[in-house]
Amino acid sequence: KQNVVQFLPFLLSGLIPSPMIAAMIGECTAVFQAGEGLMKSRQFPYKYLVYGALASASKRVEASYYSGHLSHSIMEPPGGVARIANGQCEVWAGCQSPQAARDRIEKHLKLATGKVTIHVPIAGGGFGRRSQIDFAVEAALVSQAMNGAPVRVQWTREDDLHHGYSHPCSAQHLEAGVNASGKTTAWLHRVASPSFFSLFMPDPEQLSFIEVGLGLTGLQYDVPNLRIENPKAAAHSRLGW
């Protein structure tokens, strides 16, 4: 719930009017409060009989998995075209967040609101990498340094790999218990992974509500004894979605 309140205004700033942001925060808070009631009714995620259920299961299965930091390696390495004329800056770049690109370029070029136009061509692959708009800002800054001349900034694949935003590493341990009928009666899922929210705020050292919703709190199976654990994992590099 705290992450919702902290992150939504940042995420939506400049995209949605402030009253709508406040309404969305209220709705999300209500959803989380309802979810907390559900969690308590299922003994989720803190106190349960999950270990007892695992011990008494007819069959027990365990597995551990690890994946390291991964590059997005988008099909087309980042790049953009920019020009500045008559106090107006135009940028052509495959941005997943053109509003953020506009705001960031206005700030770096010290231009008034409305003086930057972002044209968004076909992205050439995104996967979250193009939500970070460093390459678009770079093109605008180079154009400014060349007295507004049209320029194209094109990253190489090596640039992309060295200066991108890595998908977070993740260590996961799962244990499941099955009864004589083959029904899953216990499920333990432990996940340690740095949060990409560390890009937007002081490192929370635990997964955000978005990240745990991707298969953890959003588990679709009806398991009577369920325990989800998310120990702390600090972010030691620049992370992306």
Short mmCIF file of N, CA, C and O in Angstrom, two decimals, residues 125-174:
data_model
loop_
_atom_site.label_atom_id
_atom_site.label_comp_id
_atom_site.label_asym_id
_atom_site.label_seq_id
_atom_site.Cartn_x
_atom_site.Cartn_y
_atom_site.Cartn_z
N GLY A 125 11.35 -2.94 -30.93
CA GLY A 125 11.54 -3.71 -29.70
C GLY A 125 11.63 -2.79 -28.50
O GLY A 125 12.26 -1.74 -28.57
N GLY A 126 11.00 -3.17 -27.42
CA GLY A 126 11.03 -2.31 -26.24
C GLY A 126 11.27 -3.10 -24.97
O GLY A 126 12.29 -2.98 -24.34
N PHE A 127 10.26 -3.88 -24.57
CA PHE A 127 10.36 -4.76 -23.40
C PHE A 127 10.66 -3.98 -22.12
O PHE A 127 11.22 -4.53 -21.18
N GLY A 128 10.33 -2.71 -22.08
CA GLY A 128 10.59 -1.88 -20.91
C GLY A 128 11.84 -1.04 -21.03
O GLY A 128 11.96 0.00 -20.37
N ARG A 129 12.81 -1.46 -21.86
CA ARG A 129 14.05 -0.68 -21.98
C ARG A 129 13.78 0.71 -22.50
O ARG A 129 14.40 1.69 -22.06
N ARG A 130 12.87 0.86 -23.44
CA ARG A 130 12.62 2.17 -24.04
C ARG A 130 11.75 3.07 -23.16
O ARG A 130 11.45 4.19 -23.54
N SER A 131 11.33 2.56 -22.00
CA SER A 131 10.67 3.45 -21.04
C SER A 131 11.70 4.38 -20.40
O SER A 131 11.35 5.42 -19.84
N GLN A 132 12.98 4.00 -20.44
CA GLN A 132 14.07 4.88 -20.03
C GLN A 132 14.53 5.64 -21.28
O GLN A 132 14.90 5.03 -22.28
N ILE A 133 14.50 6.97 -21.21
CA ILE A 133 14.61 7.77 -22.43
C ILE A 133 15.94 8.52 -22.52
O ILE A 133 16.02 9.60 -23.08
N ASP A 134 17.00 7.90 -21.99
CA ASP A 134 18.31 8.52 -22.01
C ASP A 134 18.80 8.80 -23.42
O ASP A 134 19.42 9.83 -23.69
N PHE A 135 18.52 7.91 -24.35
CA PHE A 135 19.00 8.06 -25.73
C PHE A 135 18.31 9.24 -26.43
O PHE A 135 18.92 9.92 -27.25
N ALA A 136 17.05 9.51 -26.12
CA ALA A 136 16.33 10.64 -26.70
C ALA A 136 16.88 11.96 -26.16
O ALA A 136 17.08 12.93 -26.91
N VAL A 137 17.14 11.99 -24.86
CA VAL A 137 17.73 13.19 -24.24
C VAL A 137 19.12 13.44 -24.82
O VAL A 137 19.49 14.59 -25.11
N GLU A 138 19.88 12.38 -25.01
CA GLU A 138 21.22 12.52 -25.56
C GLU A 138 21.18 13.15 -26.95
O GLU A 138 21.98 14.04 -27.27
N ALA A 139 20.24 12.71 -27.80
CA ALA A 139 20.12 13.27 -29.14
C ALA A 139 19.82 14.77 -29.07
O ALA A 139 20.38 15.58 -29.82
N ALA A 140 18.91 15.16 -28.16
CA ALA A 140 18.56 16.57 -28.02
C ALA A 140 19.75 17.39 -27.55
O ALA A 140 19.99 18.51 -28.02
N LEU A 141 20.51 16.86 -26.60
CA LEU A 141 21.68 17.58 -26.09
C LEU A 141 22.75 17.74 -27.17
O LEU A 141 23.41 18.79 -27.26
N VAL A 142 22.95 16.71 -28.00
CA VAL A 142 23.93 16.80 -29.07
C VAL A 142 23.50 17.86 -30.09
O VAL A 142 24.32 18.66 -30.57
N SER A 143 22.21 17.88 -30.41
CA SER A 143 21.71 18.89 -31.34
C SER A 143 21.93 20.29 -30.78
O SER A 143 22.36 21.22 -31.50
N GLN A 144 21.67 20.46 -29.50
CA GLN A 144 21.88 21.77 -28.86
C GLN A 144 23.34 22.17 -28.94
O GLN A 144 23.67 23.34 -29.21
N ALA A 145 24.25 21.21 -28.72
CA ALA A 145 25.69 21.50 -28.78
C ALA A 145 26.14 21.85 -30.19
O ALA A 145 27.18 22.50 -30.37
N MET A 146 25.35 21.46 -31.20
CA MET A 146 25.68 21.76 -32.60
C MET A 146 24.77 22.86 -33.15
O MET A 146 24.42 22.87 -34.34
N ASN A 147 24.36 23.77 -32.24
CA ASN A 147 23.55 24.94 -32.62
C ASN A 147 22.24 24.56 -33.28
O ASN A 147 21.76 25.24 -34.18
N GLY A 148 21.67 23.45 -32.84
CA GLY A 148 20.34 23.06 -33.31
C GLY A 148 20.32 22.24 -34.58
O GLY A 148 19.24 21.92 -35.09
N ALA A 149 21.49 21.89 -35.10
CA ALA A 149 21.53 21.11 -36.34
C ALA A 149 20.86 19.76 -36.15
O ALA A 149 20.92 19.18 -35.06
N PRO A 150 20.22 19.24 -37.19
CA PRO A 150 19.64 17.89 -37.09
C PRO A 150 20.75 16.86 -36.88
O PRO A 150 21.75 16.86 -37.60
N VAL A 151 20.58 16.01 -35.88
CA VAL A 151 21.58 14.98 -35.60
C VAL A 151 20.89 13.65 -35.33
O VAL A 151 19.72 13.60 -34.94
N ARG A 152 21.63 12.61 -35.58
CA ARG A 152 21.15 11.27 -35.22
C ARG A 152 22.16 10.65 -34.27
O ARG A 152 23.36 10.58 -34.58
N VAL A 153 21.67 10.22 -33.13
CA VAL A 153 22.49 9.49 -32.16
C VAL A 153 22.09 8.03 -32.25
O VAL A 153 20.91 7.69 -32.09
N GLN A 154 23.03 7.17 -32.53
CA GLN A 154 22.75 5.74 -32.65
C GLN A 154 23.69 4.95 -31.75
O GLN A 154 24.90 4.96 -31.94
N TRP A 155 23.11 4.28 -30.76
CA TRP A 155 23.92 3.45 -29.89
C TRP A 155 24.34 2.18 -30.64
O TRP A 155 23.61 1.67 -31.50
N THR A 156 25.50 1.66 -30.30
CA THR A 156 25.91 0.35 -30.79
C THR A 156 25.35 -0.72 -29.84
O THR A 156 24.85 -0.40 -28.75
N ARG A 157 25.44 -1.97 -30.26
CA ARG A 157 25.01 -3.04 -29.36
C ARG A 157 25.86 -3.04 -28.09
O ARG A 157 25.36 -3.30 -26.99
N GLU A 158 27.15 -2.72 -28.24
CA GLU A 158 28.02 -2.66 -27.06
C GLU A 158 27.56 -1.56 -26.11
O GLU A 158 27.56 -1.74 -24.89
N ASP A 159 27.17 -0.39 -26.66
CA ASP A 159 26.63 0.69 -25.83
C ASP A 159 25.42 0.20 -25.05
O ASP A 159 25.26 0.47 -23.86
N ASP A 160 24.55 -0.48 -25.77
CA ASP A 160 23.30 -0.97 -25.18
C ASP A 160 23.58 -1.92 -24.02
O ASP A 160 22.97 -1.81 -22.94
N LEU A 161 24.49 -2.85 -24.21
CA LEU A 161 24.80 -3.84 -23.18
C LEU A 161 25.49 -3.20 -21.97
O LEU A 161 25.25 -3.59 -20.83
N HIS A 162 26.36 -2.22 -22.24
CA HIS A 162 27.14 -1.63 -21.15
C HIS A 162 26.36 -0.59 -20.35
O HIS A 162 26.64 -0.37 -19.17
N HIS A 163 25.42 0.09 -20.99
CA HIS A 163 24.79 1.24 -20.35
C HIS A 163 23.27 1.12 -20.23
O HIS A 163 22.58 2.12 -20.04
N GLY A 164 22.76 -0.10 -20.33
CA GLY A 164 21.32 -0.30 -20.23
C GLY A 164 20.86 -0.42 -18.79
O GLY A 164 21.58 -0.09 -17.83
N TYR A 165 19.64 -0.90 -18.62
CA TYR A 165 19.02 -1.11 -17.31
C TYR A 165 18.72 -2.60 -17.20
O TYR A 165 17.86 -3.12 -17.91
N SER A 166 19.41 -3.30 -16.32
CA SER A 166 19.32 -4.75 -16.27
C SER A 166 18.00 -5.22 -15.66
O SER A 166 17.49 -4.62 -14.71
N HIS A 167 17.49 -6.32 -16.20
CA HIS A 167 16.40 -7.02 -15.53
C HIS A 167 16.95 -7.61 -14.24
O HIS A 167 18.05 -8.18 -14.25
N PRO A 168 16.25 -7.48 -13.11
CA PRO A 168 16.83 -7.89 -11.83
C PRO A 168 17.14 -9.39 -11.78
O PRO A 168 16.42 -10.22 -12.35
N CYS A 169 18.20 -9.72 -11.05
CA CYS A 169 18.47 -11.13 -10.75
C CYS A 169 17.41 -11.64 -9.77
O CYS A 169 16.73 -10.85 -9.10
N SER A 170 17.28 -12.95 -9.69
CA SER A 170 16.23 -13.50 -8.82
C SER A 170 16.63 -14.90 -8.35
O SER A 170 17.08 -15.73 -9.15
N ALA A 171 16.49 -15.14 -7.05
CA ALA A 171 16.68 -16.46 -6.47
C ALA A 171 15.34 -16.91 -5.89
O ALA A 171 14.72 -16.17 -5.11
N GLN A 172 14.89 -18.10 -6.27
CA GLN A 172 13.57 -18.57 -5.85
C GLN A 172 13.66 -20.01 -5.35
O GLN A 172 14.34 -20.85 -5.94
N HIS A 173 12.96 -20.26 -4.26
CA HIS A 173 12.88 -21.61 -3.70
C HIS A 173 11.40 -21.95 -3.50
O HIS A 173 10.64 -21.16 -2.93
N LEU A 174 11.01 -23.12 -3.97
CA LEU A 174 9.62 -23.55 -3.87
C LEU A 174 9.54 -24.93 -3.23
O LEU A 174 10.38 -25.80 -3.51
#
